[in-house]
Structure formats: structure tokens, C-alpha cells
Amino acid sequence: MATDPLAKVRNEIGLRVAEIRDAGPRLSPLDLYARMDAIRQLAALNGLAVLEGLARHSTQLALLPGHRVAVQSCLEHVEEAFDSHTDGDRTTILAALAVRLH
């Protein structure tokens, strides 16, 4: 039986996303930034370029007005980004996010 080599990473990212969702409005923009950057770093260390791109974009949005809605919208695409592998996938996810936020 084959196991997912990224199962541990997927679990860790899932826990971090859950923490952000659970903390919700109690997190300051800087806390959101730091937590999303931690996800970005974890993605980068494990070669998850699409997830890294989404998390990088999320860190930027965390510091802008409307950050709570923007980051929550980004979190909705984490699973999709985790399973994506091409630059086109990253562009599609970021485009979908942009449409939703505007």
C-alpha cells in the first residue's frame, strides 16, 4: 500500500489553516501575516510552488484593508493549491481569488 509522501506536510498545513480559522477576528494583521508566511515557508521547503505562491499572496493581503475577508478567501484555495503543480495552476487560483475579492 503506497502512502502519500506529503501526508505529514498536508497535515501540518491543515493544522495551521485550522488555527487561523479558529482564531479568526482575534488575529491582528501582523499575526495573520506571520501565520501565512509560516505556511509559505513550509510549502517552499517541500517544493509546493503553487501553495507557496498562494501563501505569499495571502501574506501581502494580510497587511491591507479588508485583510480578514481576503485571507479567508485565500484559505479556501489551500487544498486546491496543495494538489496543483504548474504555473498555470497558480495563475488560475490567483485569478479566481482576484475575481472573488473584487
PDB file of N, CA and C in Angstrom:
ATOM      1  N   MET A   1       0.837  -1.180   0.000  1.00  0.00           N
ATOM      2  CA  MET A   1       0.000   0.000   0.000  1.00  0.00           C
ATOM      3  C   MET A   1       0.884   1.246   0.000  1.00  0.00           C
ATOM      4  N   ALA A   2       0.740   2.084  -0.990  1.00  0.00           N
ATOM      5  CA  ALA A   2       1.532   3.302  -1.087  1.00  0.00           C
ATOM      6  C   ALA A   2       0.951   4.378  -0.172  1.00  0.00           C
ATOM      7  N   THR A   3       1.865   5.136   0.406  1.00  0.00           N
ATOM      8  CA  THR A   3       1.414   6.234   1.262  1.00  0.00           C
ATOM      9  C   THR A   3       1.792   7.552   0.610  1.00  0.00           C
ATOM     10  N   ASP A   4       1.069   8.576   0.961  1.00  0.00           N
ATOM     11  CA  ASP A   4       1.321   9.908   0.433  1.00  0.00           C
ATOM     12  C   ASP A   4       2.584  10.451   1.093  1.00  0.00           C
ATOM     13  N   PRO A   5       3.645  10.710   0.305  1.00  0.00           N
ATOM     14  CA  PRO A   5       4.888  11.200   0.905  1.00  0.00           C
ATOM     15  C   PRO A   5       4.740  12.590   1.529  1.00  0.00           C
ATOM     16  N   LEU A   6       3.709  13.304   1.142  1.00  0.00           N
ATOM     17  CA  LEU A   6       3.482  14.640   1.688  1.00  0.00           C
ATOM     18  C   LEU A   6       2.372  14.671   2.733  1.00  0.00           C
ATOM     19  N   ALA A   7       1.984  13.517   3.227  1.00  0.00           N
ATOM     20  CA  ALA A   7       0.891  13.452   4.199  1.00  0.00           C
ATOM     21  C   ALA A   7       1.203  14.269   5.454  1.00  0.00           C
ATOM     22  N   LYS A   8       2.435  14.193   5.915  1.00  0.00           N
ATOM     23  CA  LYS A   8       2.820  14.938   7.120  1.00  0.00           C
ATOM     24  C   LYS A   8       2.734  16.446   6.856  1.00  0.00           C
ATOM     25  N   VAL A   9       3.192  16.870   5.687  1.00  0.00           N
ATOM     26  CA  VAL A   9       3.135  18.289   5.331  1.00  0.00           C
ATOM     27  C   VAL A   9       1.687  18.732   5.182  1.00  0.00           C
ATOM     28  N   ARG A  10       0.885  17.899   4.510  1.00  0.00           N
ATOM     29  CA  ARG A  10      -0.536  18.214   4.334  1.00  0.00           C
ATOM     30  C   ARG A  10      -1.215  18.377   5.697  1.00  0.00           C
ATOM     31  N   ASN A  11      -0.897  17.502   6.625  1.00  0.00           N
ATOM     32  CA  ASN A  11      -1.471  17.575   7.962  1.00  0.00           C
ATOM     33  C   ASN A  11      -1.025  18.852   8.684  1.00  0.00           C
ATOM     34  N   GLU A  12       0.263  19.172   8.593  1.00  0.00           N
ATOM     35  CA  GLU A  12       0.784  20.365   9.255  1.00  0.00           C
ATOM     36  C   GLU A  12       0.140  21.634   8.693  1.00  0.00           C
ATOM     37  N   ILE A  13       0.015  21.696   7.387  1.00  0.00           N
ATOM     38  CA  ILE A  13      -0.617  22.860   6.769  1.00  0.00           C
ATOM     39  C   ILE A  13      -2.089  22.925   7.165  1.00  0.00           C
ATOM     40  N   GLY A  14      -2.752  21.785   7.201  1.00  0.00           N
ATOM     41  CA  GLY A  14      -4.149  21.739   7.618  1.00  0.00           C
ATOM     42  C   GLY A  14      -4.335  22.252   9.036  1.00  0.00           C
ATOM     43  N   LEU A  15      -3.414  21.884   9.919  1.00  0.00           N
ATOM     44  CA  LEU A  15      -3.480  22.370  11.299  1.00  0.00           C
ATOM     45  C   LEU A  15      -3.277  23.879  11.372  1.00  0.00           C
ATOM     46  N   ARG A  16      -2.348  24.377  10.583  1.00  0.00           N
ATOM     47  CA  ARG A  16      -2.092  25.824  10.585  1.00  0.00           C
ATOM     48  C   ARG A  16      -3.283  26.601  10.032  1.00  0.00           C
ATOM     49  N   VAL A  17      -3.890  26.078   8.991  1.00  0.00           N
ATOM     50  CA  VAL A  17      -5.081  26.722   8.418  1.00  0.00           C
ATOM     51  C   VAL A  17      -6.215  26.710   9.446  1.00  0.00           C
ATOM     52  N   ALA A  18      -6.398  25.583  10.117  1.00  0.00           N
ATOM     53  CA  ALA A  18      -7.447  25.479  11.137  1.00  0.00           C
ATOM     54  C   ALA A  18      -7.219  26.475  12.272  1.00  0.00           C
ATOM     55  N   GLU A  19      -5.964  26.664  12.669  1.00  0.00           N
ATOM     56  CA  GLU A  19      -5.655  27.632  13.722  1.00  0.00           C
ATOM     57  C   GLU A  19      -6.038  29.053  13.297  1.00  0.00           C
ATOM     58  N   ILE A  20      -5.757  29.384  12.054  1.00  0.00           N
ATOM     59  CA  ILE A  20      -6.103  30.722  11.556  1.00  0.00           C
ATOM     60  C   ILE A  20      -7.612  30.895  11.542  1.00  0.00           C
ATOM     61  N   ARG A  21      -8.316  29.885  11.055  1.00  0.00           N
ATOM     62  CA  ARG A  21      -9.782  29.975  11.008  1.00  0.00           C
ATOM     63  C   ARG A  21     -10.381  30.055  12.405  1.00  0.00           C
ATOM     64  N   ASP A  22      -9.855  29.262  13.328  1.00  0.00           N
ATOM     65  CA  ASP A  22     -10.378  29.258  14.693  1.00  0.00           C
ATOM     66  C   ASP A  22     -10.125  30.577  15.413  1.00  0.00           C
ATOM     67  N   ALA A  23      -8.954  31.156  15.200  1.00  0.00           N
ATOM     68  CA  ALA A  23      -8.612  32.405  15.878  1.00  0.00           C
ATOM     69  C   ALA A  23      -9.384  33.578  15.276  1.00  0.00           C
ATOM     70  N   GLY A  24      -9.675  33.490  13.975  1.00  0.00           N
ATOM     71  CA  GLY A  24     -10.493  34.483  13.288  1.00  0.00           C
ATOM     72  C   GLY A  24     -10.174  35.918  13.607  1.00  0.00           C
ATOM     73  N   PRO A  25     -11.168  36.651  14.093  1.00  0.00           N
ATOM     74  CA  PRO A  25     -11.021  38.092  14.292  1.00  0.00           C
ATOM     75  C   PRO A  25     -10.043  38.476  15.403  1.00  0.00           C
ATOM     76  N   ARG A  26      -9.622  37.529  16.194  1.00  0.00           N
ATOM     77  CA  ARG A  26      -8.683  37.857  17.276  1.00  0.00           C
ATOM     78  C   ARG A  26      -7.271  38.106  16.761  1.00  0.00           C
ATOM     79  N   LEU A  27      -7.000  37.688  15.530  1.00  0.00           N
ATOM     80  CA  LEU A  27      -5.657  37.853  14.973  1.00  0.00           C
ATOM     81  C   LEU A  27      -5.478  39.249  14.374  1.00  0.00           C
ATOM     82  N   SER A  28      -4.370  39.855  14.701  1.00  0.00           N
ATOM     83  CA  SER A  28      -4.038  41.152  14.105  1.00  0.00           C
ATOM     84  C   SER A  28      -3.509  40.914  12.690  1.00  0.00           C
ATOM     85  N   PRO A  29      -3.440  41.957  11.883  1.00  0.00           N
ATOM     86  CA  PRO A  29      -2.865  41.800  10.545  1.00  0.00           C
ATOM     87  C   PRO A  29      -1.446  41.209  10.581  1.00  0.00           C
ATOM     88  N   LEU A  30      -0.648  41.632  11.555  1.00  0.00           N
ATOM     89  CA  LEU A  30       0.709  41.092  11.654  1.00  0.00           C
ATOM     90  C   LEU A  30       0.711  39.618  12.036  1.00  0.00           C
ATOM     91  N   ASP A  31      -0.214  39.208  12.889  1.00  0.00           N
ATOM     92  CA  ASP A  31      -0.335  37.786  13.233  1.00  0.00           C
ATOM     93  C   ASP A  31      -0.740  36.973  12.007  1.00  0.00           C
ATOM     94  N   LEU A  32      -1.716  37.495  11.249  1.00  0.00           N
ATOM     95  CA  LEU A  32      -2.128  36.811  10.020  1.00  0.00           C
ATOM     96  C   LEU A  32      -0.953  36.700   9.052  1.00  0.00           C
ATOM     97  N   TYR A  33      -0.224  37.793   8.921  1.00  0.00           N
ATOM     98  CA  TYR A  33       0.953  37.790   8.047  1.00  0.00           C
ATOM     99  C   TYR A  33       1.938  36.695   8.476  1.00  0.00           C
ATOM    100  N   ALA A  34       2.260  36.666   9.760  1.00  0.00           N
ATOM    101  CA  ALA A  34       3.235  35.699  10.265  1.00  0.00           C
ATOM    102  C   ALA A  34       2.762  34.259  10.068  1.00  0.00           C
ATOM    103  N   ARG A  35       1.500  34.011  10.305  1.00  0.00           N
ATOM    104  CA  ARG A  35       0.973  32.653  10.155  1.00  0.00           C
ATOM    105  C   ARG A  35       0.929  32.214   8.692  1.00  0.00           C
ATOM    106  N   MET A  36       0.549  33.122   7.821  1.00  0.00           N
ATOM    107  CA  MET A  36       0.540  32.787   6.391  1.00  0.00           C
ATOM    108  C   MET A  36       1.971  32.635   5.867  1.00  0.00           C
ATOM    109  N   ASP A  37       2.896  33.419   6.406  1.00  0.00           N
ATOM    110  CA  ASP A  37       4.287  33.281   5.982  1.00  0.00           C
ATOM    111  C   ASP A  37       4.867  31.942   6.448  1.00  0.00           C
ATOM    112  N   ALA A  38       4.434  31.461   7.596  1.00  0.00           N
ATOM    113  CA  ALA A  38       4.876  30.145   8.059  1.00  0.00           C
ATOM    114  C   ALA A  38       4.389  29.049   7.106  1.00  0.00           C
ATOM    115  N   ILE A  39       3.171  29.185   6.617  1.00  0.00           N
ATOM    116  CA  ILE A  39       2.643  28.240   5.631  1.00  0.00           C
ATOM    117  C   ILE A  39       3.446  28.350   4.344  1.00  0.00           C
ATOM    118  N   ARG A  40       3.759  29.573   3.951  1.00  0.00           N
ATOM    119  CA  ARG A  40       4.553  29.788   2.737  1.00  0.00           C
ATOM    120  C   ARG A  40       5.917  29.114   2.852  1.00  0.00           C
ATOM    121  N   GLN A  41       6.563  29.278   3.994  1.00  0.00           N
ATOM    122  CA  GLN A  41       7.875  28.674   4.202  1.00  0.00           C
ATOM    123  C   GLN A  41       7.798  27.150   4.167  1.00  0.00           C
ATOM    124  N   LEU A  42       6.792  26.591   4.778  1.00  0.00           N
ATOM    125  CA  LEU A  42       6.607  25.144   4.777  1.00  0.00           C
ATOM    126  C   LEU A  42       6.378  24.635   3.355  1.00  0.00           C
ATOM    127  N   ALA A  43       5.589  25.360   2.591  1.00  0.00           N
ATOM    128  CA  ALA A  43       5.348  24.990   1.194  1.00  0.00           C
ATOM    129  C   ALA A  43       6.648  25.068   0.389  1.00  0.00           C
ATOM    130  N   ALA A  44       7.411  26.116   0.601  1.00  0.00           N
ATOM    131  CA  ALA A  44       8.672  26.291  -0.133  1.00  0.00           C
ATOM    132  C   ALA A  44       9.654  25.165   0.189  1.00  0.00           C
ATOM    133  N   LEU A  45       9.743  24.807   1.449  1.00  0.00           N
ATOM    134  CA  LEU A  45      10.662  23.735   1.862  1.00  0.00           C
ATOM    135  C   LEU A  45      10.307  22.389   1.246  1.00  0.00           C
ATOM    136  N   ASN A  46       9.036  22.223   0.894  1.00  0.00           N
ATOM    137  CA  ASN A  46       8.577  20.938   0.371  1.00  0.00           C
ATOM    138  C   ASN A  46       8.268  20.970  -1.117  1.00  0.00           C
ATOM    139  N   GLY A  47       8.695  22.033  -1.794  1.00  0.00           N
ATOM    140  CA  GLY A  47       8.549  22.110  -3.242  1.00  0.00           C
ATOM    141  C   GLY A  47       7.127  22.285  -3.735  1.00  0.00           C
ATOM    142  N   LEU A  48       6.282  22.884  -2.934  1.00  0.00           N
ATOM    143  CA  LEU A  48       4.883  23.108  -3.302  1.00  0.00           C
ATOM    144  C   LEU A  48       4.734  24.539  -3.821  1.00  0.00           C
ATOM    145  N   ALA A  49       5.169  24.743  -5.059  1.00  0.00           N
ATOM    146  CA  ALA A  49       5.266  26.090  -5.626  1.00  0.00           C
ATOM    147  C   ALA A  49       3.922  26.802  -5.708  1.00  0.00           C
ATOM    148  N   VAL A  50       2.871  26.093  -6.060  1.00  0.00           N
ATOM    149  CA  VAL A  50       1.563  26.739  -6.200  1.00  0.00           C
ATOM    150  C   VAL A  50       1.064  27.191  -4.826  1.00  0.00           C
ATOM    151  N   LEU A  51       1.187  26.334  -3.840  1.00  0.00           N
ATOM    152  CA  LEU A  51       0.782  26.703  -2.487  1.00  0.00           C
ATOM    153  C   LEU A  51       1.658  27.825  -1.952  1.00  0.00           C
ATOM    154  N   GLU A  52       2.933  27.786  -2.267  1.00  0.00           N
ATOM    155  CA  GLU A  52       3.829  28.864  -1.846  1.00  0.00           C
ATOM    156  C   GLU A  52       3.378  30.201  -2.452  1.00  0.00           C
ATOM    157  N   GLY A  53       3.015  30.188  -3.730  1.00  0.00           N
ATOM    158  CA  GLY A  53       2.544  31.413  -4.378  1.00  0.00           C
ATOM    159  C   GLY A  53       1.266  31.943  -3.758  1.00  0.00           C
ATOM    160  N   LEU A  54       0.343  31.046  -3.448  1.00  0.00           N
ATOM    161  CA  LEU A  54      -0.909  31.456  -2.802  1.00  0.00           C
ATOM    162  C   LEU A  54      -0.632  32.035  -1.417  1.00  0.00           C
ATOM    163  N   ALA A  55       0.220  31.370  -0.669  1.00  0.00           N
ATOM    164  CA  ALA A  55       0.538  31.847   0.682  1.00  0.00           C
ATOM    165  C   ALA A  55       1.284  33.180   0.624  1.00  0.00           C
ATOM    166  N   ARG A  56       2.164  33.362  -0.349  1.00  0.00           N
ATOM    167  CA  ARG A  56       2.874  34.634  -0.497  1.00  0.00           C
ATOM    168  C   ARG A  56       1.882  35.760  -0.775  1.00  0.00           C
ATOM    169  N   HIS A  57       0.943  35.485  -1.660  1.00  0.00           N
ATOM    170  CA  HIS A  57      -0.091  36.480  -1.968  1.00  0.00           C
ATOM    171  C   HIS A  57      -0.940  36.767  -0.723  1.00  0.00           C
ATOM    172  N   SER A  58      -1.232  35.743   0.038  1.00  0.00           N
ATOM    173  CA  SER A  58      -2.027  35.898   1.261  1.00  0.00           C
ATOM    174  C   SER A  58      -1.311  36.761   2.284  1.00  0.00           C
ATOM    175  N   THR A  59       0.016  36.604   2.380  1.00  0.00           N
ATOM    176  CA  THR A  59       0.756  37.430   3.338  1.00  0.00           C
ATOM    177  C   THR A  59       0.641  38.904   2.971  1.00  0.00           C
ATOM    178  N   GLN A  60       0.680  39.192   1.679  1.00  0.00           N
ATOM    179  CA  GLN A  60       0.543  40.582   1.232  1.00  0.00           C
ATOM    180  C   GLN A  60      -0.847  41.117   1.563  1.00  0.00           C
ATOM    181  N   LEU A  61      -1.867  40.309   1.302  1.00  0.00           N
ATOM    182  CA  LEU A  61      -3.239  40.737   1.580  1.00  0.00           C
ATOM    183  C   LEU A  61      -3.498  40.909   3.073  1.00  0.00           C
ATOM    184  N   ALA A  62      -2.764  40.163   3.897  1.00  0.00           N
ATOM    185  CA  ALA A  62      -2.963  40.229   5.347  1.00  0.00           C
ATOM    186  C   ALA A  62      -2.660  41.607   5.918  1.00  0.00           C
ATOM    187  N   LEU A  63      -1.888  42.394   5.194  1.00  0.00           N
ATOM    188  CA  LEU A  63      -1.499  43.702   5.690  1.00  0.00           C
ATOM    189  C   LEU A  63      -2.328  44.842   5.113  1.00  0.00           C
ATOM    190  N   LEU A  64      -3.305  44.515   4.296  1.00  0.00           N
ATOM    191  CA  LEU A  64      -4.125  45.532   3.638  1.00  0.00           C
ATOM    192  C   LEU A  64      -5.518  45.637   4.267  1.00  0.00           C
ATOM    193  N   PRO A  65      -6.206  46.747   4.023  1.00  0.00           N
ATOM    194  CA  PRO A  65      -7.602  46.830   4.490  1.00  0.00           C
ATOM    195  C   PRO A  65      -8.417  45.676   3.890  1.00  0.00           C
ATOM    196  N   GLY A  66      -9.321  45.150   4.674  1.00  0.00           N
ATOM    197  CA  GLY A  66     -10.124  44.017   4.224  1.00  0.00           C
ATOM    198  C   GLY A  66      -9.388  42.698   4.360  1.00  0.00           C
ATOM    199  N   HIS A  67      -8.347  42.692   5.174  1.00  0.00           N
ATOM    200  CA  HIS A  67      -7.484  41.519   5.285  1.00  0.00           C
ATOM    201  C   HIS A  67      -8.197  40.264   5.773  1.00  0.00           C
ATOM    202  N   ARG A  68      -9.167  40.399   6.641  1.00  0.00           N
ATOM    203  CA  ARG A  68      -9.838  39.199   7.165  1.00  0.00           C
ATOM    204  C   ARG A  68     -10.579  38.449   6.066  1.00  0.00           C
ATOM    205  N   VAL A  69     -11.332  39.161   5.252  1.00  0.00           N
ATOM    206  CA  VAL A  69     -12.061  38.525   4.153  1.00  0.00           C
ATOM    207  C   VAL A  69     -11.077  37.974   3.128  1.00  0.00           C
ATOM    208  N   ALA A  70     -10.043  38.745   2.818  1.00  0.00           N
ATOM    209  CA  ALA A  70      -9.068  38.325   1.812  1.00  0.00           C
ATOM    210  C   ALA A  70      -8.340  37.049   2.224  1.00  0.00           C
ATOM    211  N   VAL A  71      -7.885  36.993   3.464  1.00  0.00           N
ATOM    212  CA  VAL A  71      -7.149  35.808   3.920  1.00  0.00           C
ATOM    213  C   VAL A  71      -8.085  34.605   3.998  1.00  0.00           C
ATOM    214  N   GLN A  72      -9.305  34.799   4.464  1.00  0.00           N
ATOM    215  CA  GLN A  72     -10.254  33.680   4.494  1.00  0.00           C
ATOM    216  C   GLN A  72     -10.513  33.151   3.084  1.00  0.00           C
ATOM    217  N   SER A  73     -10.601  34.046   2.112  1.00  0.00           N
ATOM    218  CA  SER A  73     -10.786  33.618   0.725  1.00  0.00           C
ATOM    219  C   SER A  73      -9.576  32.828   0.237  1.00  0.00           C
ATOM    220  N   CYS A  74      -8.399  33.264   0.622  1.00  0.00           N
ATOM    221  CA  CYS A  74      -7.180  32.530   0.257  1.00  0.00           C
ATOM    222  C   CYS A  74      -7.174  31.131   0.877  1.00  0.00           C
ATOM    223  N   LEU A  75      -7.604  31.050   2.116  1.00  0.00           N
ATOM    224  CA  LEU A  75      -7.608  29.752   2.805  1.00  0.00           C
ATOM    225  C   LEU A  75      -8.536  28.751   2.118  1.00  0.00           C
ATOM    226  N   GLU A  76      -9.557  29.249   1.468  1.00  0.00           N
ATOM    227  CA  GLU A  76     -10.484  28.364   0.763  1.00  0.00           C
ATOM    228  C   GLU A  76      -9.828  27.678  -0.437  1.00  0.00           C
ATOM    229  N   HIS A  77      -8.688  28.196  -0.879  1.00  0.00           N
ATOM    230  CA  HIS A  77      -7.997  27.629  -2.035  1.00  0.00           C
ATOM    231  C   HIS A  77      -6.759  26.811  -1.661  1.00  0.00           C
ATOM    232  N   VAL A  78      -6.480  26.635  -0.378  1.00  0.00           N
ATOM    233  CA  VAL A  78      -5.271  25.942   0.053  1.00  0.00           C
ATOM    234  C   VAL A  78      -5.243  24.497  -0.443  1.00  0.00           C
ATOM    235  N   GLU A  79      -6.305  23.780  -0.270  1.00  0.00           N
ATOM    236  CA  GLU A  79      -6.339  22.372  -0.686  1.00  0.00           C
ATOM    237  C   GLU A  79      -6.129  22.251  -2.193  1.00  0.00           C
ATOM    238  N   GLU A  80      -6.779  23.110  -2.927  1.00  0.00           N
ATOM    239  CA  GLU A  80      -6.635  23.140  -4.382  1.00  0.00           C
ATOM    240  C   GLU A  80      -5.183  23.440  -4.767  1.00  0.00           C
ATOM    241  N   ALA A  81      -4.555  24.392  -4.081  1.00  0.00           N
ATOM    242  CA  ALA A  81      -3.172  24.754  -4.367  1.00  0.00           C
ATOM    243  C   ALA A  81      -2.222  23.624  -3.995  1.00  0.00           C
ATOM    244  N   PHE A  82      -2.532  22.920  -2.933  1.00  0.00           N
ATOM    245  CA  PHE A  82      -1.680  21.805  -2.495  1.00  0.00           C
ATOM    246  C   PHE A  82      -1.603  20.738  -3.586  1.00  0.00           C
ATOM    247  N   ASP A  83      -2.691  20.514  -4.271  1.00  0.00           N
ATOM    248  CA  ASP A  83      -2.753  19.464  -5.290  1.00  0.00           C
ATOM    249  C   ASP A  83      -2.372  19.944  -6.688  1.00  0.00           C
ATOM    250  N   SER A  84      -1.984  21.204  -6.827  1.00  0.00           N
ATOM    251  CA  SER A  84      -1.629  21.774  -8.128  1.00  0.00           C
ATOM    252  C   SER A  84      -0.110  21.810  -8.282  1.00  0.00           C
ATOM    253  N   HIS A  85       0.334  21.800  -9.559  1.00  0.00           N
ATOM    254  CA  HIS A  85       1.779  21.684  -9.769  1.00  0.00           C
ATOM    255  C   HIS A  85       2.356  22.601 -10.837  1.00  0.00           C
ATOM    256  N   THR A  86       1.550  23.324 -11.578  1.00  0.00           N
ATOM    257  CA  THR A  86       2.082  24.112 -12.677  1.00  0.00           C
ATOM    258  C   THR A  86       1.883  25.604 -12.441  1.00  0.00           C
ATOM    259  N   ASP A  87       2.651  26.390 -13.190  1.00  0.00           N
ATOM    260  CA  ASP A  87       2.481  27.838 -13.116  1.00  0.00           C
ATOM    261  C   ASP A  87       1.072  28.238 -13.550  1.00  0.00           C
ATOM    262  N   GLY A  88       0.539  27.508 -14.519  1.00  0.00           N
ATOM    263  CA  GLY A  88      -0.828  27.782 -14.972  1.00  0.00           C
ATOM    264  C   GLY A  88      -1.840  27.555 -13.863  1.00  0.00           C
ATOM    265  N   ASP A  89      -1.616  26.516 -13.059  1.00  0.00           N
ATOM    266  CA  ASP A  89      -2.499  26.263 -11.916  1.00  0.00           C
ATOM    267  C   ASP A  89      -2.449  27.428 -10.933  1.00  0.00           C
ATOM    268  N   ARG A  90      -1.233  27.902 -10.672  1.00  0.00           N
ATOM    269  CA  ARG A  90      -1.078  29.020  -9.734  1.00  0.00           C
ATOM    270  C   ARG A  90      -1.794  30.259 -10.263  1.00  0.00           C
ATOM    271  N   THR A  91      -1.617  30.533 -11.553  1.00  0.00           N
ATOM    272  CA  THR A  91      -2.265  31.687 -12.167  1.00  0.00           C
ATOM    273  C   THR A  91      -3.781  31.568 -12.083  1.00  0.00           C
ATOM    274  N   THR A  92      -4.298  30.381 -12.332  1.00  0.00           N
ATOM    275  CA  THR A  92      -5.742  30.156 -12.283  1.00  0.00           C
ATOM    276  C   THR A  92      -6.288  30.376 -10.873  1.00  0.00           C
ATOM    277  N   ILE A  93      -5.597  29.874  -9.872  1.00  0.00           N
ATOM    278  CA  ILE A  93      -6.038  30.033  -8.485  1.00  0.00           C
ATOM    279  C   ILE A  93      -6.002  31.508  -8.085  1.00  0.00           C
ATOM    280  N   LEU A  94      -4.922  32.194  -8.427  1.00  0.00           N
ATOM    281  CA  LEU A  94      -4.817  33.613  -8.075  1.00  0.00           C
ATOM    282  C   LEU A  94      -5.850  34.450  -8.825  1.00  0.00           C
ATOM    283  N   ALA A  95      -6.154  34.066 -10.056  1.00  0.00           N
ATOM    284  CA  ALA A  95      -7.192  34.771 -10.825  1.00  0.00           C
ATOM    285  C   ALA A  95      -8.567  34.556 -10.190  1.00  0.00           C
ATOM    286  N   ALA A  96      -8.852  33.324  -9.785  1.00  0.00           N
ATOM    287  CA  ALA A  96     -10.125  33.039  -9.124  1.00  0.00           C
ATOM    288  C   ALA A  96     -10.243  33.833  -7.826  1.00  0.00           C
ATOM    289  N   LEU A  97      -9.151  33.941  -7.122  1.00  0.00           N
ATOM    290  CA  LEU A  97      -9.128  34.718  -5.877  1.00  0.00           C
ATOM    291  C   LEU A  97      -9.377  36.193  -6.168  1.00  0.00           C
ATOM    292  N   ALA A  98      -8.735  36.717  -7.199  1.00  0.00           N
ATOM    293  CA  ALA A  98      -8.909  38.131  -7.562  1.00  0.00           C
ATOM    294  C   ALA A  98     -10.352  38.426  -7.932  1.00  0.00           C
ATOM    295  N   VAL A  99     -10.963  37.523  -8.693  1.00  0.00           N
ATOM    296  CA  VAL A  99     -12.377  37.714  -9.082  1.00  0.00           C
ATOM    297  C   VAL A  99     -13.259  37.734  -7.849  1.00  0.00           C
ATOM    298  N   ARG A 100     -12.991  36.847  -6.933  1.00  0.00           N
ATOM    299  CA  ARG A 100     -13.822  36.766  -5.730  1.00  0.00           C
ATOM    300  C   ARG A 100     -13.678  38.009  -4.860  1.00  0.00           C
ATOM    301  N   LEU A 101     -12.491  38.576  -4.814  1.00  0.00           N
ATOM    302  CA  LEU A 101     -12.254  39.714  -3.931  1.00  0.00           C
ATOM    303  C   LEU A 101     -12.679  41.048  -4.537  1.00  0.00           C
ATOM    304  N   HIS A 102     -12.976  41.047  -5.851  1.00  0.00           N
ATOM    305  CA  HIS A 102     -13.350  42.322  -6.485  1.00  0.00           C
ATOM    306  C   HIS A 102     -14.717  42.298  -7.030  1.00  0.00           C
TER     307      HIS A 102
END
